[in-house]
XYZ file of C-alpha atoms in Angstrom:
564
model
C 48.237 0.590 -4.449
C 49.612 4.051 -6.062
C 51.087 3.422 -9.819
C 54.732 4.400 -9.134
C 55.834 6.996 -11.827
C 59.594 5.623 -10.922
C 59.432 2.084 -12.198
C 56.894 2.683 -15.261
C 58.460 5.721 -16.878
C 62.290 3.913 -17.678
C 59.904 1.227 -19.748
C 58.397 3.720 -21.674
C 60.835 3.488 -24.662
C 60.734 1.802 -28.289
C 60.609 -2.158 -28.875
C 63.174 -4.078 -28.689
C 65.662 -4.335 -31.648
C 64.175 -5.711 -34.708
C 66.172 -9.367 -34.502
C 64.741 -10.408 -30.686
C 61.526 -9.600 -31.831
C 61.880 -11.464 -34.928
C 63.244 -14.575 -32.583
C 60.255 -14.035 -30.137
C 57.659 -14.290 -33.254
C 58.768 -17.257 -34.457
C 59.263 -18.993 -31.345
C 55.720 -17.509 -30.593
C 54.612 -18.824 -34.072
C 56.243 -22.232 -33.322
C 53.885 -22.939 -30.303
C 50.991 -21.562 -32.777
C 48.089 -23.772 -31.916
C 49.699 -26.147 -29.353
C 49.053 -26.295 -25.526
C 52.247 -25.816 -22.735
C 52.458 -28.862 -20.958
C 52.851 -27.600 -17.311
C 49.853 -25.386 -17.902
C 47.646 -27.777 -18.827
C 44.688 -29.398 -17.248
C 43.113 -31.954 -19.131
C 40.069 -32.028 -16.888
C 38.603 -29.030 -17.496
C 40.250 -27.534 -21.250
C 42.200 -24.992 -19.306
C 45.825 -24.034 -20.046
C 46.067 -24.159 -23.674
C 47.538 -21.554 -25.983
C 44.913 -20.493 -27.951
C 46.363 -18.996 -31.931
C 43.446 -16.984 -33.928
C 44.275 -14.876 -37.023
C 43.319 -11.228 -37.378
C 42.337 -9.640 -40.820
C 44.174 -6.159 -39.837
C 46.163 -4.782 -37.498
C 44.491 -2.639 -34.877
C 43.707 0.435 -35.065
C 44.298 1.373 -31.371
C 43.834 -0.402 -27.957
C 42.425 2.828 -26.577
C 38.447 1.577 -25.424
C 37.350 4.997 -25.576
C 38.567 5.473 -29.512
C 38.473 2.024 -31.173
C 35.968 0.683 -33.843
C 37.126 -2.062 -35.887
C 36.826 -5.647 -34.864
C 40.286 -6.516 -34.526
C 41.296 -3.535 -31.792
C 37.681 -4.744 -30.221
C 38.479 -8.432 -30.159
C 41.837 -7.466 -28.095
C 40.244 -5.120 -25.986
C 37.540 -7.494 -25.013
C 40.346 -9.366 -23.519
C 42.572 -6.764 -22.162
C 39.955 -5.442 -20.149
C 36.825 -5.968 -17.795
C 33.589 -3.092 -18.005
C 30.839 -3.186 -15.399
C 28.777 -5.621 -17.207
C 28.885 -7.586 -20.174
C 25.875 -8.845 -22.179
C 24.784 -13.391 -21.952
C 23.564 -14.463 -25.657
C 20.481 -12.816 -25.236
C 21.526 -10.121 -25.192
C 20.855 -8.881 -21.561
C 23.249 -7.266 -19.834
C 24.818 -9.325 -16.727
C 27.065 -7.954 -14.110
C 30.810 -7.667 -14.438
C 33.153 -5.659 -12.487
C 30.206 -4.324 -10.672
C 28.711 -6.055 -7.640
C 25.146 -4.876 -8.103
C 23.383 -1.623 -9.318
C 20.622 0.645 -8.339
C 18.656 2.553 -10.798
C 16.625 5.198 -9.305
C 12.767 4.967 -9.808
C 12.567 8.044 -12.738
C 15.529 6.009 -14.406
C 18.136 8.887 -13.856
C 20.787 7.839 -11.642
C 22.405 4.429 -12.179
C 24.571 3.445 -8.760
C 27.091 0.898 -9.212
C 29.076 -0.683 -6.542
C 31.898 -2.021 -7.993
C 33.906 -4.938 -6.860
C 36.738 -4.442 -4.999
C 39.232 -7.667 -6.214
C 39.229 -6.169 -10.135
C 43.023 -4.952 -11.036
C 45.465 -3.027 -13.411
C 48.420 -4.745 -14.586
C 51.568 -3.175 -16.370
C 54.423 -5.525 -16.704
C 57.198 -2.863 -16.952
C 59.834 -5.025 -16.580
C 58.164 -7.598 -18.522
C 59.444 -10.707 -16.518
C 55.457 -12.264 -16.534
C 55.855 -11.643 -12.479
C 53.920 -9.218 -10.759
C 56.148 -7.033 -8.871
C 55.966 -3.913 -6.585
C 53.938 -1.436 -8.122
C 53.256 -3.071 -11.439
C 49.595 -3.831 -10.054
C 46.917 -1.613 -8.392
C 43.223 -1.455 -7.880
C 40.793 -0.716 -10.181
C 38.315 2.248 -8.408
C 35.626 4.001 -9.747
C 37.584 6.909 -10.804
C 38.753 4.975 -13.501
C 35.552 4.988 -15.162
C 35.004 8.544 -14.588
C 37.973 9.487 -16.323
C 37.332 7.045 -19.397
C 33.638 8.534 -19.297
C 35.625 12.242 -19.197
C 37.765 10.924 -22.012
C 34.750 10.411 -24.133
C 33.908 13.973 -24.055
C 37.195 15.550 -24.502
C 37.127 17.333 -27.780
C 40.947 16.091 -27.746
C 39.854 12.472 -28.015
C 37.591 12.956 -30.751
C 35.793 9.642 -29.353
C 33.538 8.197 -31.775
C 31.267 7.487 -28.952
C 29.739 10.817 -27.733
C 26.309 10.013 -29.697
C 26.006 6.517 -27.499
C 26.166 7.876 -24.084
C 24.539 11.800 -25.278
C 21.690 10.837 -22.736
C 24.455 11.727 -19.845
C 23.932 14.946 -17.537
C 25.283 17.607 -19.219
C 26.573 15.431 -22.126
C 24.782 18.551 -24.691
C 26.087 20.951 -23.452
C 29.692 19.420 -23.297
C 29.219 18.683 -27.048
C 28.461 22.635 -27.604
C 31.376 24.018 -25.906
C 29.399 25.299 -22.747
C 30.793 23.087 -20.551
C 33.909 21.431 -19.877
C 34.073 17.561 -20.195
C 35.194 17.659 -16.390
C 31.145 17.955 -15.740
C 29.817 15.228 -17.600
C 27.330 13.245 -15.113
C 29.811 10.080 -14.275
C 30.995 10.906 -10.530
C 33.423 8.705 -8.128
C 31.222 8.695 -4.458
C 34.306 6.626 -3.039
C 37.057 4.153 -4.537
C 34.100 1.634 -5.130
C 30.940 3.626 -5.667
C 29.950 4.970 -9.221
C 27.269 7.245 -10.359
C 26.009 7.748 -13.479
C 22.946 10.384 -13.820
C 20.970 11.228 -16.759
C 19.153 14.007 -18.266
C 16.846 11.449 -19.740
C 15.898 8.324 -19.440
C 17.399 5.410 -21.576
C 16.038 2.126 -21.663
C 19.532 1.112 -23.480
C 21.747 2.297 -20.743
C 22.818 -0.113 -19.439
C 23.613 -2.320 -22.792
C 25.698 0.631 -24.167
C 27.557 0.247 -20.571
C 28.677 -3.160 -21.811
C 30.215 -1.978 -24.606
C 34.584 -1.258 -25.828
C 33.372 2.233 -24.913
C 32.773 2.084 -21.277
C 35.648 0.547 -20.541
C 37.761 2.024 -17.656
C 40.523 4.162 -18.161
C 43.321 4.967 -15.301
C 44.316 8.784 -15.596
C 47.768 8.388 -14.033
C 49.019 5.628 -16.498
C 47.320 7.493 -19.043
C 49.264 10.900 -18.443
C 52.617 9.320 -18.548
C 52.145 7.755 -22.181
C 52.097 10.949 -23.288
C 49.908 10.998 -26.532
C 50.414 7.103 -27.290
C 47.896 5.876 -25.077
C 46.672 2.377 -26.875
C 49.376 2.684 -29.613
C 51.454 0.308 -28.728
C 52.549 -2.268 -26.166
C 54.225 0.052 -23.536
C 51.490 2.257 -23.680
C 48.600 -0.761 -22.488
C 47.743 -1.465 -19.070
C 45.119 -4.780 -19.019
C 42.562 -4.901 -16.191
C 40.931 -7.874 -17.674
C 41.378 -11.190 -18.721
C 44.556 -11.229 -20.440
C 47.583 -8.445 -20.435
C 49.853 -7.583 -23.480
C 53.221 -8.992 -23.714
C 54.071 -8.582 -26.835
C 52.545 -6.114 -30.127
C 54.888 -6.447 -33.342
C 53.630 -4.811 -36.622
C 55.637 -4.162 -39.421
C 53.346 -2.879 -42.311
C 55.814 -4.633 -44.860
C 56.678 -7.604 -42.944
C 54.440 -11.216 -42.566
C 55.433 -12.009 -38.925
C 53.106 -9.526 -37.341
C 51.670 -10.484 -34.220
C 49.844 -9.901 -30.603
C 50.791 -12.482 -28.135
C 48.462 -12.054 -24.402
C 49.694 -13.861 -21.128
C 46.773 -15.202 -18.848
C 46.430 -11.993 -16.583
C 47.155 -13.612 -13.089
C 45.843 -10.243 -10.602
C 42.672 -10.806 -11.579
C 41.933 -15.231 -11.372
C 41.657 -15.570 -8.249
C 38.139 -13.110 -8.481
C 37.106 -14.790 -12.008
C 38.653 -17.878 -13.664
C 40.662 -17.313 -16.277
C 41.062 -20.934 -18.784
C 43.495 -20.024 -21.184
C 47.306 -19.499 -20.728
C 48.261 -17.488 -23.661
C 46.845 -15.729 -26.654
C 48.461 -15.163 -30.154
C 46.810 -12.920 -32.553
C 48.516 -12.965 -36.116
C 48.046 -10.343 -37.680
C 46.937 -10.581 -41.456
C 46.019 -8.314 -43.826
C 42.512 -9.302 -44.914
C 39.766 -11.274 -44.471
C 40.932 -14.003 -47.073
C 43.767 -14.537 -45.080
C 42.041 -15.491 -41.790
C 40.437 -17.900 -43.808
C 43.449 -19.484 -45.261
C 45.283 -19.907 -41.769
C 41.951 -21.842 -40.539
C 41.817 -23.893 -43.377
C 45.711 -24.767 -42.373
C 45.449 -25.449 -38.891
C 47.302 -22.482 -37.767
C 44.142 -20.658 -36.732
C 42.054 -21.861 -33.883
C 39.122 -19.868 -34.551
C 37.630 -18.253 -38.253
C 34.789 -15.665 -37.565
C 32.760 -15.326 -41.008
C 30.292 -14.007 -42.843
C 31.031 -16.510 -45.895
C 29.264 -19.883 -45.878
C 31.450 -22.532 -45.322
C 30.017 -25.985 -46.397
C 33.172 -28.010 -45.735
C 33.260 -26.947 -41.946
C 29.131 -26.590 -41.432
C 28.597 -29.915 -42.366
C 31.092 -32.043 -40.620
C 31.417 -33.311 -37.060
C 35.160 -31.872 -36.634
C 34.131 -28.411 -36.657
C 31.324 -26.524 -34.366
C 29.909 -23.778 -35.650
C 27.918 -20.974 -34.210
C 25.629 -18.707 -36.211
C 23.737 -15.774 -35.725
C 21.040 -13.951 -38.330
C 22.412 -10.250 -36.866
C 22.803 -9.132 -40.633
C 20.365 -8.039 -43.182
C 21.568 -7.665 -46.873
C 19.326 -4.967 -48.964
C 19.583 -3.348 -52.125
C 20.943 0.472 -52.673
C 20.615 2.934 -54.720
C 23.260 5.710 -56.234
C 21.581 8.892 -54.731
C 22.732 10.345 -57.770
C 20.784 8.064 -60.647
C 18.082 9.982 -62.056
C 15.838 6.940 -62.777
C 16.550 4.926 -59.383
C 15.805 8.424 -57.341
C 12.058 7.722 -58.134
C 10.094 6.456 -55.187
C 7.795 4.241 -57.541
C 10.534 2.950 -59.368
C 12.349 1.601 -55.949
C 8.824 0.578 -54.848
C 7.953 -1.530 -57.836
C 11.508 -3.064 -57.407
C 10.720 -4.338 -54.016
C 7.122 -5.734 -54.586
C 8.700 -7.321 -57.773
C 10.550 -9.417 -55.496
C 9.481 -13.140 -54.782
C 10.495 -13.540 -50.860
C 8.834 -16.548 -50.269
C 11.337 -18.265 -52.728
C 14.942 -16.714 -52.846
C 17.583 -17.833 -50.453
C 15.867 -21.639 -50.494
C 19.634 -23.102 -52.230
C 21.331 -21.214 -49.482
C 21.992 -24.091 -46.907
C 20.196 -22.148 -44.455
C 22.674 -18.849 -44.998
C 19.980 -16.672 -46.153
C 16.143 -16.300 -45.305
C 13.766 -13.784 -47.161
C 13.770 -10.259 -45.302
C 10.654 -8.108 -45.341
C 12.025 -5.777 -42.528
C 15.197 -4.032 -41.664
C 16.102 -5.648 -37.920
C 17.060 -9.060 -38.393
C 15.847 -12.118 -36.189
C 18.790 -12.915 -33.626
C 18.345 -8.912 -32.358
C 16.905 -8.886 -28.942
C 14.980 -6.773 -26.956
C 14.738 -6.804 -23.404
C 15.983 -10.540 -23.522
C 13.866 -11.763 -26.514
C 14.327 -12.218 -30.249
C 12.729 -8.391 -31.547
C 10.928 -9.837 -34.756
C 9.025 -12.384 -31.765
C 7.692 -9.001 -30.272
C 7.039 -7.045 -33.595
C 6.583 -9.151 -36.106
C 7.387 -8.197 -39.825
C 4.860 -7.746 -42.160
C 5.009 -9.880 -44.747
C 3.340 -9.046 -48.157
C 2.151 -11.733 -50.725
C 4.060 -11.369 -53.745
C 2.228 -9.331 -56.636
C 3.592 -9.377 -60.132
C 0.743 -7.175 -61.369
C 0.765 -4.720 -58.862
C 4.374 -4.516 -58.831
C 4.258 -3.606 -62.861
C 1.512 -1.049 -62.368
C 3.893 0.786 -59.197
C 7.069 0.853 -61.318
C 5.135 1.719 -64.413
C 3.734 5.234 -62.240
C 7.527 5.512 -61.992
C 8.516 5.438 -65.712
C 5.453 7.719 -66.606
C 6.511 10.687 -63.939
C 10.345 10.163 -65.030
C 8.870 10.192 -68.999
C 10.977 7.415 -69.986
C 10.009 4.241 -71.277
C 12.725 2.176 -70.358
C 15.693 2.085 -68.313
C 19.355 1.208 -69.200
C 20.602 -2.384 -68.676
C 22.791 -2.186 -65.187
C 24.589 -4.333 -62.979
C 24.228 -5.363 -59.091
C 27.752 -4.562 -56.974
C 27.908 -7.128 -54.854
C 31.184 -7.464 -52.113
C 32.855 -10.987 -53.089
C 33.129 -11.740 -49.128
C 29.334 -10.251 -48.130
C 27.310 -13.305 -50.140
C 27.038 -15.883 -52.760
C 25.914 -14.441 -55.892
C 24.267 -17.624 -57.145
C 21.334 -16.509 -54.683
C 20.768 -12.916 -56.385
C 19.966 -14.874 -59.835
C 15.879 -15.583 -58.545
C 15.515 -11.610 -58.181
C 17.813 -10.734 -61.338
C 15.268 -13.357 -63.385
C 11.947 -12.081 -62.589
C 12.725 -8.445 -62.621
C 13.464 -8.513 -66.355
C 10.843 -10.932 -67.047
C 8.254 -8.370 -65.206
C 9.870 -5.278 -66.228
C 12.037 -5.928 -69.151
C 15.148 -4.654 -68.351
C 18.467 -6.632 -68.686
C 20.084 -6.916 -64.831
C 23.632 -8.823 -64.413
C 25.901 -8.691 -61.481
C 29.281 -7.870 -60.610
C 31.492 -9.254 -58.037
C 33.867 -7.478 -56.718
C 36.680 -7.687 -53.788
C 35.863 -6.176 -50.229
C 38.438 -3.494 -51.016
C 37.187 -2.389 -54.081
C 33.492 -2.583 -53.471
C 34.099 -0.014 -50.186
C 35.708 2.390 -52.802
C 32.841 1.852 -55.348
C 30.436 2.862 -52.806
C 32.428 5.980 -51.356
C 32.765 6.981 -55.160
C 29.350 6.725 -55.966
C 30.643 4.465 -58.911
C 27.739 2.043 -58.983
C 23.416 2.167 -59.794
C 22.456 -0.660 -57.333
C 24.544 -2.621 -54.679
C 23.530 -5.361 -52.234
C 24.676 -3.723 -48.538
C 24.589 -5.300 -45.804
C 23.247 -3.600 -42.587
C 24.137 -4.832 -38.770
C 23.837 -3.001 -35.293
C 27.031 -2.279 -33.313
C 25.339 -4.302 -30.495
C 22.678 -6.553 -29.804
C 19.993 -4.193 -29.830
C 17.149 -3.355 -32.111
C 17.893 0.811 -32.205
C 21.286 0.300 -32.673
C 20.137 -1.566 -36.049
C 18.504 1.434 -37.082
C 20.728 4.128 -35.985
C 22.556 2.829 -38.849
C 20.518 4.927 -40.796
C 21.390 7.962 -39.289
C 22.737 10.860 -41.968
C 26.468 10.579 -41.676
C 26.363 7.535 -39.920
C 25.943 5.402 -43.185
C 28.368 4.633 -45.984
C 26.067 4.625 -48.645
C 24.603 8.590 -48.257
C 21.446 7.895 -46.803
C 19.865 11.292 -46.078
C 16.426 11.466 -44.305
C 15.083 14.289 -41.988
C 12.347 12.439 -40.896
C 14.624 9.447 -40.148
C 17.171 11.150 -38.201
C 14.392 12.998 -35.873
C 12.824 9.438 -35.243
C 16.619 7.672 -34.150
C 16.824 10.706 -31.747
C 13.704 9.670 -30.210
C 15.042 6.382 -29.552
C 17.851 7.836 -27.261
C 15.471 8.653 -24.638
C 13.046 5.700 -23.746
C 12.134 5.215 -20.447
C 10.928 1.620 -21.187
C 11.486 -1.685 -23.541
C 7.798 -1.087 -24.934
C 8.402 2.620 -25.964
C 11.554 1.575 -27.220
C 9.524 -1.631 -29.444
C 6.901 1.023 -30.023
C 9.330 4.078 -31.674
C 11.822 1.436 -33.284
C 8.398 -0.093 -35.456
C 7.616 3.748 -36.152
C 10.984 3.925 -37.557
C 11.398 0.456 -39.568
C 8.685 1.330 -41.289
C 9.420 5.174 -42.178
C 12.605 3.777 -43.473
C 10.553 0.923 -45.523
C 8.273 3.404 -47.372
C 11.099 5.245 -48.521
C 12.605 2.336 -50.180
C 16.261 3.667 -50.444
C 16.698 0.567 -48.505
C 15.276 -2.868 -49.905
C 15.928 -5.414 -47.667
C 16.131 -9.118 -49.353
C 17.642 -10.851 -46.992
C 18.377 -11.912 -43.492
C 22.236 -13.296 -43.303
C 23.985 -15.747 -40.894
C 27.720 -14.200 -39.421
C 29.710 -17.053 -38.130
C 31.843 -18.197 -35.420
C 34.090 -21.618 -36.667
C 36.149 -23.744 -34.108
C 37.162 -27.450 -34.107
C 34.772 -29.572 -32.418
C 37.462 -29.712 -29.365
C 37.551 -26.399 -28.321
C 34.626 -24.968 -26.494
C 33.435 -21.595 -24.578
C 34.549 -18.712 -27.414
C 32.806 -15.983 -26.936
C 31.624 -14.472 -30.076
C 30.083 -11.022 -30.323
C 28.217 -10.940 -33.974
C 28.098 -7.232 -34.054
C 31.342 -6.574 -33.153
C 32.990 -9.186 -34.467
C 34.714 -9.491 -31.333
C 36.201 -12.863 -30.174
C 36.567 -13.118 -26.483
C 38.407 -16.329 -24.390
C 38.638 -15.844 -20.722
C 36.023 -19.057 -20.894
C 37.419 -20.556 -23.988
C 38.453 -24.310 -23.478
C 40.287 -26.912 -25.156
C 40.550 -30.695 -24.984
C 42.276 -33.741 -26.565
């Protein structure tokens, strides 16, 4: 069915006046947490109206532009990609029925299913009436893929999918986006070629990113595409039906309707979403700790829900936490001096009062990152070094000598109040300055503050914590990329190896390069990793089935099930 320019355009206006929405948020806010009787099924946890707190507003709802977590955790829900990755991280089929990928790993054919749907409420009466529904095809994904490239967009996402036909030369102005390698062969046939082969193709696939886009209902927003709740169309799980921010108000919120033209293809358990939106991280917390959150995602340890029976918890070790360096600190610049600093740590000890939140890290990819369906550090193990106290005194001694100092000023460790428990920094801190005699403390700051430290260069060493944007062992180290990082790592040699990883025609070449480049990064020692950390996903032991993406920090509930 054609999307009928007559009835979407007169809905294309502002938001209702300020006092219904007000009366809609509360009433919305009232329900908070509680299930609607004639939707509910008691046998299997569907129908319930699932509350969870966000720690900002989003950004945008536009797939093809949005990073943070909380436009990702909507967007997971607004709409359906051609596969989506199980636990293992292994990508699964979606909207697609099957795919062929050619034997030199070039051409990726998809053919999609043919029950997947847009929805656009325009008259917003939750009914689905003439013309507010059509079918998704594939030129939906070829204009979202087009949309990636236009230098209009200014997608962040040009660098995932560069291995595309033609995707280099769209980047240098030769060609026009138009004749990037993403072509419709009929409504439900898609083709994706390749100049080279990537092994991680089809992961990146499952990503916000590759999410489809339809051209006509972009068009008629008219520059506010994802902006705002007239400007959304939901071919997914869940459709928007209501997005009130006020930037100096407290009732902001999202509220999502079960999205009915697509259950009939794939079950849908919940009947309603609210998002509230907060305005950090703290906050989240707080409404979880209240009961008007149904969900926390975390990176805090929380003992009071981890050890009792009325929570479930889910954790993943996606996150390693290493020590920086100010690029500008004469005496921390010195190779030896970082290298001493790292062999003068005891692994084998620290993170042992942690509760299980922290284990010792000798590499940079953590353990719950997968490769080709199994744990990375199972196929390339880390080495890990016996702890030296002598030979760590003679490296970091070389340093002092070349530097022609004897001793270096007493300094403190930034560390981001909501990244770690200090308490677990105090076994390092100790036998540093019983080793090398210098006086270490720590300083604790806020999330804010601690991102404006580290733009500012106003620190000598931080604890930073490095995770992948998806469950993959490059993207872990692509995080090292110049101008990727937040903390101005810089390395030639480093960025030439991450391009390498881009075209792998296999998960063995792709083990092989990303050990080449864990351990280039290693022997540099701007990065000392310490440890491995848990990110969590928090729910009361009666709901069930919330997806949880640990990378994203996505939250996704099409599954998600409650009981009494």
């Amino acid at each position: 069915m054609i999307l009928r320019k007559d009835i979407i355009m007169p809905f294309l206006k502002p938001l209702r006046c300020f006092a219904f929405l007000v009366t809609v948020s509360l009433t919305l806010l009232a329900c908070s947490g509680c299930s609607l009787p004639f939707q509910k099924q008691e046998s299997d946890g569907a129908g319930y109206l699932f509350t969870v707190s966000l720690p900002s507003n989003p950004q945008s709802l536009d797939p093809q532009s949005a990073t943070d977590a909380s436009s990702k955790t909507i967007i997971t829900n607004l709409y359906e990609g051609l596969v989506e990755l199980d636990e293992s991280g292994t990508p699964q089929l979606a909207a697609a029925e099957s795919v062929n990928v050619s034997a030199d790993g070039l051409i990726y054919t998809f053919q999609l299913k043919n029950n997947r749907y847009w929805y656009y409420d325009a008259n917003q009466n939750d009914v689905i009436d003439e013309g507010e529904s059509w079918q998704v095809t594939a030129s939906d994904y070829v204009y979202a893929f087009q949309r990636i490239f236009d230098p209009q967009t200014q997608s962040p996402y040009t660098d995932m999918f560069s291995c595309l036909k033609n995707a280099s030369a769209i980047q240098n102005g030769q060609m026009d986006c138009s004749q990037i390698g993403v072509n419709a062969i009929s409504d439900t046939q898609l083709q994706f070629s390749l100049d080279q082969p990537d092994t991680q193709f089809l992961n990146r696939l499952a990503s916000t990113a590759a999410m489809p886009c339809n051209e006509s209902f972009f068009l008629q927003t008219k520059g506010r595409y994802g902006l705002d709740q007239e400007c959304v169309a939901s071919c997914g799980a869940f459709y928007l039906r209501l997005w009130f921010y006020d930037p100096y108000g407290s009732d902001n919120l999202i509220y999502m309707r079960r999205n009915s033209a697509n259950t009939e293809a794939r079950s849908v358990y919940p009947a309603n979403l609210t998002f509230q939106i907060k305005k950090s991280s703290q906050n989240t917390a707080e409404d979880f700790a209240d009961g008007s959150s149904d969900v926390l995602a975390t990176s805090v340890y929380q003992p009071q829900y981890m050890e009792s029976d009325r929570y479930t918890v889910t954790s993943r070790r996606v996150t390693t936490l290493g020590l920086i360096f100010n690029p500008d600190n004469t005496a921390f610049a010195n190779a030896n001096i970082r290298k001493g600093l790292s062999m003068g740590i005891n692994r084998s000890v620290i993170g042992e009062n942690s509760s299980g939140d922290l284990s010792p890290a000798y590499g940079i990819i953590p353990p719950d990152v997968h490769c080709n369906g199994k744990s990375y550090r199972e196929l390339i193990p880390e080495t890990a070094t016996a702890y030296d106290a002598a030979a760590a005194v003679d490296t970091f001694q070389k340093g002092m000598k070349e530097l022609h100092i004897e001793s270096l000023d007493s300094t403190k460790i930034l560390v981001c109040s909501s990244l770690m428990d200090c308490e677990n920094l105090h076994d390092i801190i100790q036998t540093w300055q019983e080793i090398f005699g210098f006086y270490i403390g720590i300083e604790e700051v806020s999330e804010s503050d601690y991102w404006k430290r580290i733009a500012n260069k106003n620190y000598t060493i931080a604890v930073y914590g490095i995770t992948g944007s998806n469950d993959n062992p490059a993207s872990v180290l692509e995080q090292f990329e110049t101008d990727e990082n937040q903390f101005y790592y810089s390395s030639h040699t480093t960025d030439s190896l991450i391009t390498g990883l881009k075209n792998c025609a296999s998960s063995e070449e792709l083990q092989q390069k990303c050990q080449s480049l864990e351990q280039a990064i290693l022997t540099e020692g701007q990065f000392i990793p310490i440890f491995y950390k848990n990110q969590y996903c928090i729910t009361r032991s009666n709901n069930a089935d919330i997806g949880y993406d640990p990378f994203s920090g996505a939250l996704n509930f099409r599954n998600a099930k409650h009981f009494e």
